[in-house]
């Protein structure tokens, strides 16, 4: 189909542009564009005379159209000339045969917003009225919601499961279930645009006076206030990974604001009028793009992947990896040896050393490391471009720099994302000359607590592994467990809770995967094309072991109301499904059921009539079998607050070793027991 080929062409073009270091890709439509909506590279545009998918017209109209894409990527809702359409993004066809008419001539639609899970859409009109469109059923049902005041802007807050809404200069939350507003804050300026930064628990506002304002999620604290433009800001959007905020104004200007350096990184005119902003982010590839429109016939796609990253983020990731690996018990390591090795001082030293190595590596990418020395009365000036110079105090006077050489140098990361020299050692005829800046102290008490819990979890992990090993060996010797590998791990991670506060979360992972069989024995993992839980003896053994282990080793953490997350991953090899696998409706039909395939959020549509036709569906069904077993065969988690997240993964190769089932139990806030 034409649209499919265009999507492929767009992806290829973007890749070529990135390689050739171009700023953006520019495309022209036949009609003036009012806005955009997208799921990854699926880009739809609402225009004065219709709806477009990339540059292809999907639906023409006599009045300005509106469009919104499902957060699952499976469908798109658009409104043209008062008609409501649901569009299948995979088959490129309209799903609803009978048109649904919105009689809103005197109060036209200005925006469509989704609620984050793809189950409902919300239609906002020019006069501030709000409608809800339910699309889970076969037909779309549209109802008007109760509001005590007009609403001009809305954005979904995933942390609170509420809308952030605005009316002139008032900002508040709106609960679509209770159909009521929650009191917020009144500003001195009218709010022209808003968006939500769920990652950092922030609300971004574009104000009428051209000011960018960032509030905390409770709306009671201003985190950032910066005047970017002399005209109203019509769009604000946070970078999905790093420290940038993008904004556009009524004059068609695009601003890139650097939060660490506290300045405007880039300011340029890109459109004729009011700018709109949308983002594309592929976490697995590390690619980021910005989609812009602005009261003209053009849409532009900017490559933001090459913006300077937040180096502190990189440093923290690498330091955490080393620390987590260090606190694990090594093979055949005794308790005495482990306790001697894993101490607070050793952890502190390791973290500082790792941080130094990572910071040095990042800093050296910016410099040719050609030091220049100059001798002063009581100091040596060290200059390594492009870093600030360092003054090295001399406690023993030098007559000249003859024989003085820089032996080693280290760097530190500053708050504004730049680097400076932190330590240096020089060799000289009079001995070593050393220089160092002050080191920031670690939060000692918090680290002691996390270390104690880490050691406790490491001991539990060792017990779990030993028990599992004994069970596996026994079953294998009896011929009951062939051609599979079972494994278990446990670790502790510091993460943010729903309020943005630090918490320690316990991760316990249990994995079953097939192996490449040398002899003609019968494998105990999932047979090809099978998904039923009871058809994989290895999976049954693993989950039964998981339940027994959790009861024995982890039950103390399962207090009433404790937040628990089950991350279940079903893996398949690359073998295609030639003929649909029969689905007997064991778990009922699935309609836009959210799950992750290859790390990206997707929506599953499957029932008895369709069967299983894709590896993504097969992997998902294996995870749902585990979920069904856990929900119906144990009372262990009856008093905890449970969430199930499903992942499906397809390997790049063929073989039984890629048929896997992984259950990851996350017990949140184990430091708050």
XYZ file of C-alpha atoms in Angstrom:
673
model
C 0.000 0.000 0.000
C 1.134 3.525 -0.778
C 1.124 4.699 2.839
C 3.240 1.736 3.977
C 5.840 2.469 1.322
C 5.873 6.126 2.343
C 6.504 5.270 6.001
C 9.482 3.147 4.952
C 10.741 5.974 2.721
C 10.433 8.457 5.597
C 12.420 6.237 7.970
C 15.154 5.804 5.369
C 15.234 9.536 4.663
C 15.563 10.386 8.347
C 18.488 7.993 8.683
C 20.255 9.534 5.678
C 19.683 13.038 7.013
C 21.235 12.088 10.341
C 24.307 10.682 8.639
C 24.719 13.772 6.479
C 24.390 16.014 9.589
C 21.391 17.971 8.218
C 19.272 19.868 10.759
C 15.876 18.708 9.627
C 13.645 17.210 6.972
C 11.072 19.552 5.414
C 7.829 18.341 3.811
C 4.991 20.261 2.180
C 1.282 19.367 2.238
C -1.469 20.643 -0.055
C -3.282 22.285 2.865
C -2.272 24.541 5.745
C -1.361 22.432 8.809
C -2.917 23.082 12.230
C -1.166 20.373 14.236
C 0.283 16.872 14.404
C -0.199 13.603 16.299
C 2.079 10.599 16.199
C 3.118 7.214 17.551
C 6.807 6.871 16.765
C 7.093 7.344 12.973
C 3.331 7.061 12.405
C 2.678 10.765 11.819
C -0.764 12.246 11.177
C -1.454 15.907 10.500
C -4.641 17.897 11.017
C -5.016 20.471 8.289
C -7.451 23.146 7.146
C -8.800 20.815 4.458
C -8.378 17.317 5.884
C -6.214 14.737 7.634
C -2.851 13.563 6.273
C -0.620 10.576 6.999
C 2.821 11.987 6.263
C 2.173 13.647 2.865
C -0.779 11.449 1.817
C -4.356 12.656 2.255
C -6.376 10.267 4.437
C -9.583 12.294 4.724
C -10.592 15.548 3.072
C -12.780 18.138 4.789
C -14.300 21.543 4.243
C -13.503 22.684 7.765
C -10.317 22.340 9.877
C -9.797 18.719 10.970
C -8.479 17.297 14.257
C -6.520 14.098 14.851
C -5.065 12.011 17.711
C -3.098 8.740 17.605
C -3.581 5.993 20.184
C -0.656 5.718 22.641
C -0.588 2.025 21.692
C -0.064 2.882 18.021
C -2.937 0.665 16.851
C -5.482 3.258 15.813
C -6.115 6.923 15.130
C -9.202 9.002 15.802
C -9.912 12.036 13.647
C -12.790 14.444 13.218
C -13.518 16.042 9.845
C -16.608 18.149 9.045
C -18.159 16.935 12.293
C -17.740 13.237 11.380
C -15.810 10.979 13.782
C -13.539 8.338 12.233
C -11.530 5.497 13.779
C -8.591 4.521 11.570
C -6.677 1.202 11.666
C -2.976 2.149 11.615
C -1.834 -1.348 10.590
C -4.274 -2.087 7.780
C -4.668 1.564 6.733
C -8.455 1.533 6.664
C -11.377 3.129 8.482
C -12.739 0.723 11.108
C -16.188 2.252 11.557
C -18.516 1.773 8.603
C -21.258 4.055 9.947
C -20.305 7.676 10.479
C -20.756 9.257 13.889
C -21.816 12.869 13.639
C -20.831 15.561 16.123
C -23.290 18.441 15.938
C -20.949 21.184 17.079
C -21.224 23.822 14.338
C -21.337 26.707 16.787
C -18.660 25.136 19.000
C -15.984 23.491 16.793
C -13.482 20.920 18.037
C -10.053 22.361 18.839
C -8.217 19.341 20.248
C -8.378 15.584 20.893
C -6.468 14.138 23.872
C -5.968 10.492 24.885
C -5.872 9.160 28.434
C -2.575 7.334 28.160
C -3.776 3.733 27.766
C -5.722 4.002 24.497
C -9.131 3.165 25.994
C -10.672 6.623 25.655
C -10.242 9.904 23.850
C -11.354 13.321 25.043
C -12.660 15.978 22.681
C -12.200 19.631 23.614
C -14.231 22.370 21.914
C -13.618 26.051 21.304
C -16.050 27.076 24.062
C -14.307 24.838 26.600
C -16.732 21.901 26.597
C -15.407 18.370 27.051
C -16.591 15.109 25.478
C -15.432 11.541 26.024
C -15.153 9.066 23.139
C -14.917 5.402 24.166
C -13.368 3.243 21.428
C -12.918 -0.105 23.206
C -16.326 -1.319 22.048
C -17.276 -2.006 18.442
C -18.952 1.383 18.065
C -17.692 4.697 19.353
C -19.759 6.140 22.168
C -19.481 9.888 22.708
C -20.744 11.511 25.897
C -20.476 15.038 27.217
C -18.634 15.316 30.540
C -19.570 17.547 33.432
C -17.239 20.506 33.971
C -17.816 23.394 36.350
C -15.728 25.751 34.242
C -14.551 25.987 30.619
C -11.352 24.130 29.710
C -9.030 25.566 27.079
C -6.062 23.161 27.401
C -5.551 19.601 28.650
C -2.706 17.086 28.972
C -2.647 13.616 30.538
C -0.617 13.107 33.734
C 0.316 9.410 33.877
C 1.669 9.628 37.434
C -1.649 10.788 38.860
C -4.003 9.271 36.242
C -5.599 12.696 35.899
C -5.701 15.469 33.326
C -3.822 18.700 33.893
C -6.166 21.383 32.586
C -6.115 25.139 32.094
C -8.669 27.906 31.745
C -7.167 31.317 31.003
C -4.724 31.854 33.912
C -6.001 28.990 36.091
C -4.273 25.594 36.256
C -5.931 22.572 37.877
C -6.422 18.805 37.674
C -9.503 17.161 36.164
C -10.699 13.660 37.065
C -12.532 12.174 34.030
C -13.995 9.327 36.099
C -15.509 11.528 38.805
C -16.070 14.363 36.300
C -14.778 16.966 38.700
C -11.989 19.515 38.978
C -9.336 19.493 41.684
C -8.289 22.928 42.889
C -4.960 24.091 41.547
C -3.202 27.437 41.163
C -3.968 30.823 39.589
C -1.178 32.582 37.672
C -0.791 36.226 36.727
C -0.526 35.365 33.011
C -2.833 33.379 30.741
C -1.701 29.851 29.903
C -1.351 29.310 26.142
C 0.228 25.828 26.083
C 0.995 23.032 28.512
C 2.560 19.575 28.630
C 3.518 17.004 31.256
C 7.010 15.747 32.070
C 6.064 12.436 33.716
C 9.711 11.376 33.980
C 10.610 14.224 36.333
C 7.139 14.841 37.846
C 6.796 18.301 36.303
C 4.193 20.440 34.523
C 5.447 22.649 31.661
C 3.587 25.862 30.774
C 3.878 28.316 27.893
C 2.500 31.706 28.951
C 0.999 34.634 27.071
C 3.960 36.889 27.868
C 6.410 34.444 26.241
C 7.521 32.913 29.532
C 8.386 29.248 29.985
C 7.344 28.103 33.441
C 7.888 24.690 35.034
C 5.904 23.665 38.130
C 6.164 20.628 40.336
C 3.441 17.996 40.003
C 1.617 19.337 43.074
C 1.390 22.764 41.362
C 2.660 24.525 44.497
C 6.282 25.184 43.522
C 7.899 26.961 40.569
C 10.957 25.023 39.415
C 11.838 27.185 36.407
C 10.736 30.553 35.056
C 12.370 31.876 31.888
C 11.226 34.476 29.359
C 11.976 32.982 25.942
C 9.932 35.149 23.590
C 8.216 38.517 23.260
C 5.073 36.737 22.011
C 2.919 33.918 23.490
C 4.413 30.421 23.647
C 2.075 28.124 21.704
C 3.911 24.857 22.443
C 6.206 23.416 25.132
C 7.770 19.948 25.128
C 10.428 18.282 27.283
C 13.255 16.231 25.795
C 12.481 12.545 26.558
C 16.013 11.757 27.702
C 18.064 14.804 28.552
C 17.934 18.332 29.957
C 16.340 20.294 27.125
C 12.943 21.943 26.776
C 11.587 22.870 23.348
C 9.164 25.758 22.868
C 7.489 27.548 19.967
C 5.737 30.911 19.730
C 3.096 32.673 17.633
C 5.752 34.089 15.291
C 6.930 30.668 14.150
C 10.120 30.623 16.229
C 11.553 27.461 17.788
C 13.507 27.668 21.055
C 15.743 24.994 22.580
C 16.358 25.748 26.249
C 19.306 24.159 28.077
C 18.230 23.647 31.705
C 21.735 22.919 32.977
C 23.440 25.914 31.388
C 20.274 27.978 31.971
C 20.311 29.566 28.544
C 18.665 29.358 25.143
C 20.707 26.857 23.193
C 19.028 27.606 19.861
C 16.546 30.228 18.622
C 15.376 30.388 15.026
C 12.328 31.081 12.875
C 11.021 27.872 11.295
C 7.341 28.519 10.425
C 4.950 31.331 9.475
C 2.873 31.259 12.665
C 1.917 29.478 15.889
C 4.242 26.497 16.379
C 3.105 23.025 17.503
C 5.529 20.366 18.787
C 5.520 16.552 18.880
C 8.325 14.103 19.631
C 9.657 10.776 18.391
C 11.816 8.746 20.770
C 13.263 5.273 20.197
C 14.975 4.246 23.465
C 16.561 1.088 22.021
C 18.274 3.069 19.248
C 18.837 6.252 21.230
C 17.180 8.292 18.475
C 15.157 11.457 19.116
C 13.303 13.685 16.667
C 11.120 16.779 16.947
C 8.076 17.294 14.691
C 7.023 20.919 14.143
C 4.142 22.670 12.351
C 3.201 26.337 12.324
C 0.333 27.928 10.372
C 1.778 27.047 6.978
C 1.838 24.064 4.609
C 5.065 22.585 5.975
C 5.975 20.116 8.659
C 9.579 19.676 9.704
C 11.377 16.847 11.494
C 14.440 17.915 13.489
C 17.064 15.414 14.610
C 17.696 16.133 18.302
C 19.787 12.989 18.866
C 23.011 14.940 18.416
C 22.332 17.430 21.197
C 24.894 17.225 23.978
C 23.672 14.580 26.460
C 23.245 15.026 30.189
C 26.604 13.626 31.269
C 25.482 13.121 34.860
C 22.869 10.656 33.607
C 25.582 8.628 31.859
C 27.877 8.731 34.897
C 25.108 7.533 37.237
C 24.115 4.667 34.944
C 27.667 3.330 34.666
C 28.407 3.757 38.384
C 25.212 1.930 39.354
C 26.074 -1.009 37.083
C 29.482 -1.467 38.713
C 28.088 -1.136 42.226
C 25.272 -3.652 41.674
C 27.714 -6.189 40.285
C 30.154 -5.655 43.158
C 27.640 -6.406 45.946
C 26.706 -9.774 44.423
C 28.191 -12.880 46.031
C 30.823 -14.404 43.781
C 31.050 -18.063 42.846
C 32.240 -20.159 45.816
C 32.759 -17.000 47.901
C 32.406 -17.651 51.613
C 30.409 -15.459 53.960
C 33.606 -14.327 55.671
C 35.241 -13.360 52.375
C 32.100 -11.613 51.156
C 31.707 -9.553 54.327
C 35.352 -8.572 54.188
C 35.091 -7.498 50.550
C 31.689 -5.766 50.548
C 32.044 -2.978 53.093
C 30.845 0.604 53.179
C 34.367 1.950 52.654
C 34.983 -0.397 49.726
C 31.671 0.550 48.130
C 32.480 4.228 48.547
C 35.957 3.819 47.072
C 34.635 1.771 44.152
C 31.890 4.295 43.367
C 34.306 7.221 43.466
C 36.840 5.390 41.308
C 34.175 4.409 38.770
C 32.832 7.939 38.647
C 36.329 9.289 38.030
C 36.962 6.855 35.173
C 33.640 7.626 33.479
C 33.960 11.401 33.889
C 37.529 11.309 32.567
C 36.450 9.284 29.543
C 33.676 11.753 28.722
C 35.890 14.794 29.227
C 38.619 13.396 26.989
C 36.189 13.199 24.069
C 36.206 17.007 24.067
C 39.936 17.623 24.109
C 43.142 16.700 22.336
C 44.733 16.705 25.817
C 47.673 18.935 24.927
C 48.600 20.558 28.249
C 50.183 23.999 28.320
C 52.116 25.050 31.443
C 53.191 28.505 32.530
C 55.180 29.346 35.655
C 54.008 32.078 37.994
C 55.507 33.342 41.225
C 53.904 30.762 43.484
C 51.936 28.568 41.101
C 51.783 26.766 37.810
C 48.945 27.556 35.420
C 47.655 24.419 33.717
C 45.679 24.959 30.530
C 44.037 22.046 28.685
C 41.685 23.434 26.054
C 38.715 23.759 26.108
C 38.541 23.424 29.909
C 39.016 26.297 32.388
C 42.611 26.787 33.508
C 43.723 25.461 36.894
C 46.139 27.213 39.225
C 48.495 24.683 40.835
C 49.951 26.083 44.080
C 53.672 25.553 44.581
C 54.831 24.820 48.109
C 58.426 24.446 46.861
C 59.548 27.258 44.537
C 60.629 26.435 40.972
C 63.070 28.485 38.952
C 61.834 27.066 35.647
C 59.562 24.428 34.148
C 62.519 22.362 32.950
C 61.808 18.721 33.706
C 58.214 19.443 34.824
C 55.727 17.130 33.099
C 52.067 16.368 33.632
C 51.871 12.736 34.778
C 48.117 12.364 35.246
C 44.993 14.481 35.202
C 41.386 13.918 36.228
C 38.252 15.915 35.596
C 35.014 16.703 37.386
C 31.537 17.276 36.013
C 30.061 20.668 36.842
C 26.392 21.471 37.490
C 26.071 23.140 34.071
C 27.124 19.936 32.237
C 30.664 21.165 31.546
C 33.968 19.693 32.715
C 36.834 21.142 34.703
C 40.171 19.864 35.970
C 39.783 18.243 39.399
C 43.106 16.491 40.040
C 46.574 16.593 38.539
C 49.993 15.136 39.326
C 53.224 16.545 37.897
C 56.682 15.028 37.917
C 59.521 17.467 38.528
C 63.186 17.410 39.557
C 62.016 18.238 43.087
C 59.499 15.438 43.241
C 55.793 15.138 42.555
C 53.567 18.200 42.493
C 49.953 17.354 43.353
C 46.737 19.282 42.865
C 43.178 18.401 43.917
C 39.808 20.092 44.369
C 37.457 19.279 47.251
C 35.365 16.092 46.906
C 31.654 16.064 47.548
C 30.650 13.890 50.507
C 28.375 10.940 49.985
C 25.144 10.497 51.895
C 26.723 8.131 54.440
C 23.665 7.077 56.395
C 21.582 6.290 53.304
C 24.445 4.296 51.790
C 24.869 2.264 54.985
C 21.198 1.336 54.892
C 21.254 0.430 51.192
C 24.483 -1.559 51.668
C 22.943 -3.593 54.494
C 19.873 -4.358 52.397
C 22.048 -5.121 49.358
C 24.036 -7.673 51.352
C 20.833 -9.195 52.687
C 19.444 -9.513 49.152
C 22.747 -10.951 47.914
C 22.588 -13.651 50.599
C 19.008 -14.452 49.657
C 20.052 -14.642 46.001
C 22.770 -17.149 46.879
C 20.244 -19.278 48.796
C 17.785 -19.122 45.895
C 20.435 -20.144 43.359
C 21.652 -23.042 45.482
C 18.114 -24.338 46.004
C 17.260 -24.021 42.311
C 20.468 -25.804 41.306
C 19.636 -28.752 43.566
C 16.082 -29.010 42.189
C 17.252 -28.857 38.572
C 19.909 -31.526 39.070
C 17.403 -33.856 40.708
C 14.819 -33.422 37.941
C 17.434 -33.842 35.220
C 18.744 -37.036 36.782
C 15.189 -38.399 36.752
C 14.719 -37.399 33.103
C 12.005 -34.896 34.012
C 13.737 -31.722 32.854
C 15.511 -31.898 29.495
C 16.914 -29.305 27.137
C 16.312 -26.279 29.350
C 18.216 -23.949 31.625
C 16.662 -22.423 34.747
C 18.219 -19.473 36.568
C 17.381 -16.924 39.260
C 18.879 -13.600 40.359
C 18.090 -10.918 42.939
C 19.304 -7.343 43.146
C 18.474 -3.996 44.748
C 17.932 -0.750 42.828
C 17.448 2.838 43.948
C 14.585 4.357 41.953
C 11.868 7.005 42.199
C 8.390 6.293 43.549
C 5.206 7.831 42.105
C 5.841 11.054 44.030
C 9.412 11.397 42.805
C 10.947 10.303 46.114
C 13.861 7.860 46.380
C 13.023 4.250 47.233
C 14.875 0.938 47.206
C 13.222 -1.701 45.044
C 13.957 -5.425 45.191
C 14.192 -7.171 41.811
C 13.964 -10.974 41.815
C 14.205 -12.573 38.353
C 13.451 -16.164 37.351
C 14.301 -17.385 33.827
C 13.561 -20.550 31.854
C 15.046 -20.989 28.382
C 15.598 -23.847 25.979
C 19.029 -25.144 24.957
C 20.487 -26.531 21.767
C 19.957 -30.267 22.229
C 22.819 -32.539 21.233
C 20.844 -35.785 21.476
C 17.283 -36.538 20.463
C 15.832 -36.069 23.945
C 12.463 -34.380 24.408
C 12.734 -30.735 25.521
C 10.911 -29.568 28.642
C 10.428 -25.980 27.490
C 7.576 -24.685 25.321
C 7.078 -26.825 22.191
C 7.135 -24.794 18.950
C 3.930 -22.757 18.584
C 2.648 -23.627 22.071
C 1.723 -21.153 24.763
C -0.258 -23.037 27.395
C 1.522 -22.918 30.727
C 1.016 -26.622 31.487
C 2.673 -27.629 28.187
C 6.106 -26.488 29.408
C 7.314 -28.565 32.376
C 10.296 -26.252 32.816
C 8.055 -23.195 33.113
C 5.802 -24.979 35.605
C 8.850 -26.003 37.646
C 10.237 -22.459 37.525
C 7.007 -20.744 38.607
C 6.340 -23.285 41.355
C 9.900 -22.689 42.529
C 9.290 -18.928 42.330
C 6.218 -19.210 44.555
C 7.967 -21.436 47.094
C 11.067 -19.218 47.104
C 9.028 -16.050 47.508
C 7.113 -17.605 50.381
C 10.305 -18.784 52.094
C 12.769 -15.978 51.363
C 10.816 -12.853 50.425
C 7.519 -13.109 52.289
C 8.676 -10.613 54.923
C 8.555 -7.867 52.277
C 4.990 -8.655 51.135
C 3.237 -6.487 53.698
C -0.410 -5.404 53.166
C -0.679 -2.680 50.543
C 2.926 -3.152 49.390
C 3.314 -2.196 45.718
C 4.393 -5.247 43.693
C 5.085 -5.370 39.957
C 5.268 -8.564 37.899
C 7.309 -8.050 34.708
C 6.657 -11.164 32.603
C 8.629 -11.687 29.383
C 7.856 -14.317 26.763
C 10.571 -14.990 24.217
C 10.367 -16.659 20.812
C 12.901 -17.419 18.130
C 12.747 -15.918 14.648
C 10.710 -18.767 13.133
C 7.635 -17.370 11.430
C 4.104 -18.658 11.963
C 3.047 -20.178 8.645
C -0.507 -20.967 9.735
C -2.524 -19.287 12.463
C -2.205 -21.074 15.805
C -5.569 -21.916 17.303
C -6.617 -19.794 20.263
C -9.374 -21.396 22.337
C -10.353 -18.211 24.154
C -8.846 -19.453 27.431
C -8.257 -15.895 28.586
C -11.032 -14.173 26.626
C -10.655 -11.782 23.672
C -7.996 -9.060 23.704
C -8.860 -5.566 22.462
C -6.054 -2.992 22.439
C -4.454 -4.817 25.373
C -1.219 -2.967 26.265
C 2.065 -4.889 26.163
C 5.654 -4.263 25.101
C 7.135 -5.839 21.978
C 10.882 -5.428 21.436
C 10.824 -2.764 24.150
C 8.135 -0.553 22.582
C 4.564 -0.154 23.833
C 2.052 -1.934 21.597
C -1.602 -2.952 21.648
C -2.794 -6.561 21.210
C -5.943 -7.336 19.231
C -6.757 -11.058 19.151
C -9.666 -13.415 19.657
C -10.870 -16.911 18.792
C -11.527 -16.003 15.159
C -8.097 -14.503 14.435
C -5.917 -16.997 16.280
C -2.213 -16.374 16.828
C -0.436 -15.187 13.670
C 2.612 -13.295 14.964
C 5.535 -14.147 17.215
C 4.737 -11.021 19.231
C 1.323 -12.541 20.019
C 2.813 -15.955 20.834
C 5.329 -14.454 23.250
C 2.566 -12.433 24.883
C 0.306 -15.482 25.308
C 3.091 -17.315 27.144
C 3.294 -14.407 29.579
C -0.454 -14.318 30.079
C -0.469 -18.015 30.890
C 1.965 -17.305 33.725
C -0.165 -14.392 34.913
C -3.308 -16.520 34.904
C -1.522 -19.196 36.916
C -0.320 -16.666 39.495
C -3.733 -15.055 39.832
C -5.554 -18.341 40.364
C -3.136 -20.665 42.149
C -1.687 -18.741 45.083
C -2.823 -16.484 47.914
C 0.689 -15.155 48.432
C -0.067 -11.777 46.844
C -3.660 -11.334 47.998
C -2.862 -8.374 50.257
C -0.313 -6.604 48.057
C -1.043 -3.963 45.411
C -0.203 -5.890 42.239
C 0.548 -4.700 38.704
C 1.273 -7.001 35.748
C 3.395 -5.767 32.816
C 3.731 -8.016 29.759
C 6.763 -8.118 27.447
C 7.186 -10.074 24.224
C 10.575 -10.486 22.569
C 11.626 -12.098 19.300
C 15.235 -13.193 18.822
C 17.195 -12.559 15.630
C 18.003 -16.274 15.306
C 16.221 -19.624 15.221
C 16.527 -22.295 17.893
C 14.994 -23.655 21.096
C 17.421 -21.632 23.215
C 15.407 -18.543 22.301
C 12.120 -19.933 23.642
C 12.147 -18.313 27.073
C 9.893 -17.290 29.897
C 11.116 -14.762 32.439
C 9.310 -13.606 35.560
C 10.685 -10.543 37.302
C 9.173 -9.711 40.681
C 9.649 -6.095 41.798
C 8.874 -5.378 45.452
C 8.814 -1.603 45.854
C 10.116 0.359 48.827
C 11.860 -2.413 50.762
C 13.665 0.317 52.702
C 10.309 1.537 54.029
C 9.141 -1.654 55.728
